[in-house]
PDB file of C-alpha atoms in Angstrom:
ATOM      1  CA  MET A   1      74.658 147.247 131.109  1.00  0.00           C
ATOM      2  CA  SER A   2      77.124 144.852 132.740  1.00  0.00           C
ATOM      3  CA  ASP A   3      75.467 141.893 130.952  1.00  0.00           C
ATOM      4  CA  THR A   4      76.138 143.553 127.602  1.00  0.00           C
ATOM      5  CA  SER A   5      79.787 144.181 128.402  1.00  0.00           C
ATOM      6  CA  ALA A   6      80.207 140.582 129.621  1.00  0.00           C
ATOM      7  CA  ILE A   7      78.655 139.256 126.401  1.00  0.00           C
ATOM      8  CA  SER A   8      80.806 141.479 124.185  1.00  0.00           C
ATOM      9  CA  ALA A   9      83.930 140.522 126.136  1.00  0.00           C
ATOM     10  CA  SER A  10      83.141 136.825 125.687  1.00  0.00           C
ATOM     11  CA  LYS A  11      82.526 137.368 121.954  1.00  0.00           C
ATOM     12  CA  LEU A  12      85.817 139.206 121.613  1.00  0.00           C
ATOM     13  CA  SER A  13      87.760 136.516 123.417  1.00  0.00           C
ATOM     14  CA  ALA A  14      86.090 133.771 121.364  1.00  0.00           C
ATOM     15  CA  GLY A  15      86.827 135.705 118.149  1.00  0.00           C
ATOM     16  CA  HIS A  16      90.436 136.107 119.126  1.00  0.00           C
ATOM     17  CA  LEU A  17      90.745 132.391 119.816  1.00  0.00           C
ATOM     18  CA  GLY A  18      89.197 131.632 116.437  1.00  0.00           C
ATOM     19  CA  ASP A  19      91.786 133.833 114.735  1.00  0.00           C
ATOM     20  CA  ALA A  20      94.564 131.922 116.479  1.00  0.00           C
ATOM     21  CA  LEU A  21      93.144 128.623 115.296  1.00  0.00           C
ATOM     22  CA  ARG A  22      92.938 129.824 111.685  1.00  0.00           C
ATOM     23  CA  ARG A  23      96.591 130.801 111.371  1.00  0.00           C
ATOM     24  CA  SER A  24      98.466 129.006 108.649  1.00  0.00           C
ATOM     25  CA  ARG A  25     101.394 126.719 109.336  1.00  0.00           C
ATOM     26  CA  ARG A  26     103.791 129.314 107.922  1.00  0.00           C
ATOM     27  CA  GLU A  27     102.385 132.060 110.198  1.00  0.00           C
ATOM     28  CA  ARG A  28     102.649 129.832 113.262  1.00  0.00           C
ATOM     29  CA  ALA A  29     106.227 128.876 112.369  1.00  0.00           C
ATOM     30  CA  SER A  30     107.115 132.538 111.861  1.00  0.00           C
ATOM     31  CA  GLN A  31     105.555 133.438 115.212  1.00  0.00           C
ATOM     32  CA  ARG A  32     107.525 130.674 116.976  1.00  0.00           C
ATOM     33  CA  SER A  33     110.736 131.792 115.291  1.00  0.00           C
ATOM     34  CA  THR A  34     110.155 135.403 116.302  1.00  0.00           C
ATOM     35  CA  PHE A  35     109.397 134.399 119.867  1.00  0.00           C
ATOM     36  CA  ARG A  36     112.548 132.254 120.079  1.00  0.00           C
ATOM     37  CA  ALA A  37     114.678 135.101 118.691  1.00  0.00           C
ATOM     38  CA  LEU A  38     113.151 137.539 121.179  1.00  0.00           C
ATOM     39  CA  LEU A  39     113.711 135.120 124.058  1.00  0.00           C
ATOM     40  CA  ALA A  40     117.325 134.550 122.993  1.00  0.00           C
ATOM     41  CA  SER A  41     118.013 138.283 122.737  1.00  0.00           C
ATOM     42  CA  LEU A  42     116.493 138.952 126.169  1.00  0.00           C
ATOM     43  CA  GLY A  43     118.356 136.054 127.762  1.00  0.00           C
ATOM     44  CA  GLY A  44     121.736 136.671 126.113  1.00  0.00           C
ATOM     45  CA  ALA A  45     124.041 139.629 125.814  1.00  0.00           C
ATOM     46  CA  GLU A  46     124.209 139.849 122.030  1.00  0.00           C
ATOM     47  CA  PRO A  47     121.470 141.689 120.127  1.00  0.00           C
ATOM     48  CA  PRO A  48     119.573 139.909 117.340  1.00  0.00           C
ATOM     49  CA  ALA A  49     120.924 140.361 113.837  1.00  0.00           C
ATOM     50  CA  THR A  50     119.090 140.068 110.528  1.00  0.00           C
ATOM     51  CA  ARG A  51     120.962 139.567 107.279  1.00  0.00           C
ATOM     52  CA  ILE A  52     119.457 140.099 103.821  1.00  0.00           C
ATOM     53  CA  ARG A  53     121.099 139.317 100.507  1.00  0.00           C
ATOM     54  CA  LEU A  54     120.456 141.908  97.829  1.00  0.00           C
ATOM     55  CA  GLN A  55     120.298 141.749  94.045  1.00  0.00           C
ATOM     56  CA  HIS A  56     123.751 142.936  93.074  1.00  0.00           C
ATOM     57  CA  GLY A  57     125.723 140.863  95.553  1.00  0.00           C
ATOM     58  CA  ASP A  58     125.367 143.308  98.434  1.00  0.00           C
ATOM     59  CA  CYS A  59     124.433 142.142 101.888  1.00  0.00           C
ATOM     60  CA  LEU A  60     122.511 144.184 104.460  1.00  0.00           C
ATOM     61  CA  THR A  61     123.036 143.312 108.119  1.00  0.00           C
ATOM     62  CA  VAL A  62     120.831 144.929 110.749  1.00  0.00           C
ATOM     63  CA  GLN A  63     121.508 144.520 114.467  1.00  0.00           C
ATOM     64  CA  GLY A  64     119.225 145.261 117.375  1.00  0.00           C
ATOM     65  CA  VAL A  65     115.558 144.814 118.115  1.00  0.00           C
ATOM     66  CA  ALA A  66     114.495 148.309 117.000  1.00  0.00           C
ATOM     67  CA  ALA A  67     116.408 148.080 113.713  1.00  0.00           C
ATOM     68  CA  THR A  68     114.995 144.605 113.041  1.00  0.00           C
ATOM     69  CA  HIS A  69     111.437 145.853 113.586  1.00  0.00           C
ATOM     70  CA  ARG A  70     112.094 148.877 111.371  1.00  0.00           C
ATOM     71  CA  LEU A  71     113.396 146.552 108.647  1.00  0.00           C
ATOM     72  CA  ALA A  72     110.399 144.203 108.975  1.00  0.00           C
ATOM     73  CA  PHE A  73     108.007 147.149 108.660  1.00  0.00           C
ATOM     74  CA  LEU A  74     109.760 148.474 105.558  1.00  0.00           C
ATOM     75  CA  ARG A  75     109.802 145.030 103.942  1.00  0.00           C
ATOM     76  CA  ARG A  76     106.067 144.577 104.547  1.00  0.00           C
ATOM     77  CA  PHE A  77     105.209 148.117 103.451  1.00  0.00           C
ATOM     78  CA  LEU A  78     107.335 148.163 100.294  1.00  0.00           C
ATOM     79  CA  ALA A  79     106.819 144.460  99.479  1.00  0.00           C
ATOM     80  CA  GLY A  80     108.178 143.795  95.979  1.00  0.00           C
ATOM     81  CA  GLY A  81     109.769 147.248  95.698  1.00  0.00           C
ATOM     82  CA  PHE A  82     111.958 146.789  98.765  1.00  0.00           C
ATOM     83  CA  GLN A  83     115.089 145.760  96.837  1.00  0.00           C
ATOM     84  CA  ALA A  84     114.742 148.574  94.292  1.00  0.00           C
ATOM     85  CA  HIS A  85     114.250 151.162  97.035  1.00  0.00           C
ATOM     86  CA  LEU A  86     117.215 149.808  98.949  1.00  0.00           C
ATOM     87  CA  GLN A  87     119.404 150.143  95.855  1.00  0.00           C
ATOM     88  CA  HIS A  88     118.324 153.636  94.733  1.00  0.00           C
ATOM     89  CA  ASN A  89     116.510 155.514  97.525  1.00  0.00           C
ATOM     90  CA  PRO A  90     118.793 157.770  99.629  1.00  0.00           C
ATOM     91  CA  LEU A  91     116.195 157.958 102.420  1.00  0.00           C
ATOM     92  CA  MET A  92     116.368 154.165 102.804  1.00  0.00           C
ATOM     93  CA  HIS A  93     120.164 154.412 102.894  1.00  0.00           C
ATOM     94  CA  ASP A  94     119.920 156.884 105.785  1.00  0.00           C
ATOM     95  CA  VAL A  95     117.261 154.928 107.685  1.00  0.00           C
ATOM     96  CA  LEU A  96     119.089 151.609 107.490  1.00  0.00           C
ATOM     97  CA  GLY A  97     122.647 152.936 107.391  1.00  0.00           C
ATOM     98  CA  PHE A  98     123.360 151.096 104.144  1.00  0.00           C
ATOM     99  CA  ARG A  99     125.432 152.057 101.120  1.00  0.00           C
ATOM    100  CA  PRO A 100     125.005 149.903  97.998  1.00  0.00           C
ATOM    101  CA  ALA A 101     127.960 148.896  95.860  1.00  0.00           C
ATOM    102  CA  ALA A 102     128.717 151.542  93.252  1.00  0.00           C
ATOM    103  CA  GLU A 103     129.221 149.103  90.380  1.00  0.00           C
ATOM    104  CA  ARG A 104     126.938 146.411  89.095  1.00  0.00           C
ATOM    105  CA  PRO A 105     128.545 143.023  88.544  1.00  0.00           C
ATOM    106  CA  GLU A 106     129.603 142.247  84.995  1.00  0.00           C
ATOM    107  CA  ARG A 107     127.028 140.269  83.048  1.00  0.00           C
ATOM    108  CA  MET A 108     127.391 138.016  80.039  1.00  0.00           C
ATOM    109  CA  SER A 109     125.851 139.078  76.758  1.00  0.00           C
ATOM    110  CA  ALA A 110     123.203 136.919  75.105  1.00  0.00           C
ATOM    111  CA  ALA A 111     125.761 135.564  72.621  1.00  0.00           C
ATOM    112  CA  GLU A 112     128.166 134.622  75.427  1.00  0.00           C
ATOM    113  CA  LYS A 113     125.352 132.881  77.306  1.00  0.00           C
ATOM    114  CA  ARG A 114     124.477 130.853  74.207  1.00  0.00           C
ATOM    115  CA  LEU A 115     128.102 129.793  73.795  1.00  0.00           C
ATOM    116  CA  VAL A 116     128.529 128.773  77.419  1.00  0.00           C
ATOM    117  CA  ARG A 117     125.090 127.403  78.317  1.00  0.00           C
ATOM    118  CA  GLY A 118     123.478 126.536  74.989  1.00  0.00           C
ATOM    119  CA  GLY A 119     122.644 123.114  73.598  1.00  0.00           C
ATOM    120  CA  GLN A 120     125.633 123.176  71.252  1.00  0.00           C
ATOM    121  CA  SER A 121     128.185 124.292  73.851  1.00  0.00           C
ATOM    122  CA  VAL A 122     131.212 122.117  74.598  1.00  0.00           C
ATOM    123  CA  GLY A 123     129.816 121.107  77.997  1.00  0.00           C
ATOM    124  CA  ALA A 124     126.431 120.149  76.556  1.00  0.00           C
ATOM    125  CA  ARG A 125     128.070 118.020  73.854  1.00  0.00           C
ATOM    126  CA  ALA A 126     130.210 116.237  76.444  1.00  0.00           C
ATOM    127  CA  ARG A 127     127.151 115.507  78.610  1.00  0.00           C
ATOM    128  CA  ALA A 128     125.224 114.160  75.623  1.00  0.00           C
ATOM    129  CA  ALA A 129     128.128 111.896  74.630  1.00  0.00           C
ATOM    130  CA  SER A 130     128.484 110.664  78.209  1.00  0.00           C
ATOM    131  CA  ARG A 131     124.776 109.842  78.402  1.00  0.00           C
ATOM    132  CA  GLY A 132     124.999 107.956  75.104  1.00  0.00           C
ATOM    133  CA  TRP A 133     127.948 105.899  76.331  1.00  0.00           C
ATOM    134  CA  SER A 134     126.130 105.177  79.583  1.00  0.00           C
ATOM    135  CA  ARG A 135     123.027 104.033  77.678  1.00  0.00           C
ATOM    136  CA  ASP A 136     125.114 101.771  75.429  1.00  0.00           C
ATOM    137  CA  ALA A 137     126.951 100.261  78.396  1.00  0.00           C
ATOM    138  CA  LYS A 138     123.699  99.610  80.263  1.00  0.00           C
ATOM    139  CA  ALA A 139     122.076  98.027  77.205  1.00  0.00           C
ATOM    140  CA  GLU A 140     125.109  95.798  76.664  1.00  0.00           C
ATOM    141  CA  PHE A 141     125.114  94.783  80.333  1.00  0.00           C
ATOM    142  CA  LEU A 142     121.425  93.885  80.216  1.00  0.00           C
ATOM    143  CA  GLY A 143     121.880  92.036  76.942  1.00  0.00           C
ATOM    144  CA  LEU A 144     119.629  94.333  74.981  1.00  0.00           C
ATOM    145  CA  GLY A 145     122.247  95.653  72.583  1.00  0.00           C
TER     146      GLY A 145
END
């Protein structure tokens, strides 16, 4: 019976080592970053803070180890829906102590965007003219024009 437990323990430890070797570069970097943050919070007097920028210009700041872990869990669990839940879900507001801005920022209409950013906007015409002048000057300098 003890031989079986020794074999299973060695298999488990070898399997665990194999998992550590197969971690991606991003996972290892994240693990190092987390460890450094934990070490800094234990060594210093100030608690760790996490800051997240949200869609409508809001910013969520969470302080403390427990709150940071709670936030990490919610981000993993909700994945792509995290921002939407944070904007509209009152339970999330209570859990994280966050109140979103009441108003959405003003947006440009499609016509305004075309006028400002389009190919025929004043800025685009000026850039095109500048590029043309630069091309002409370069060609003249090189003796091609």
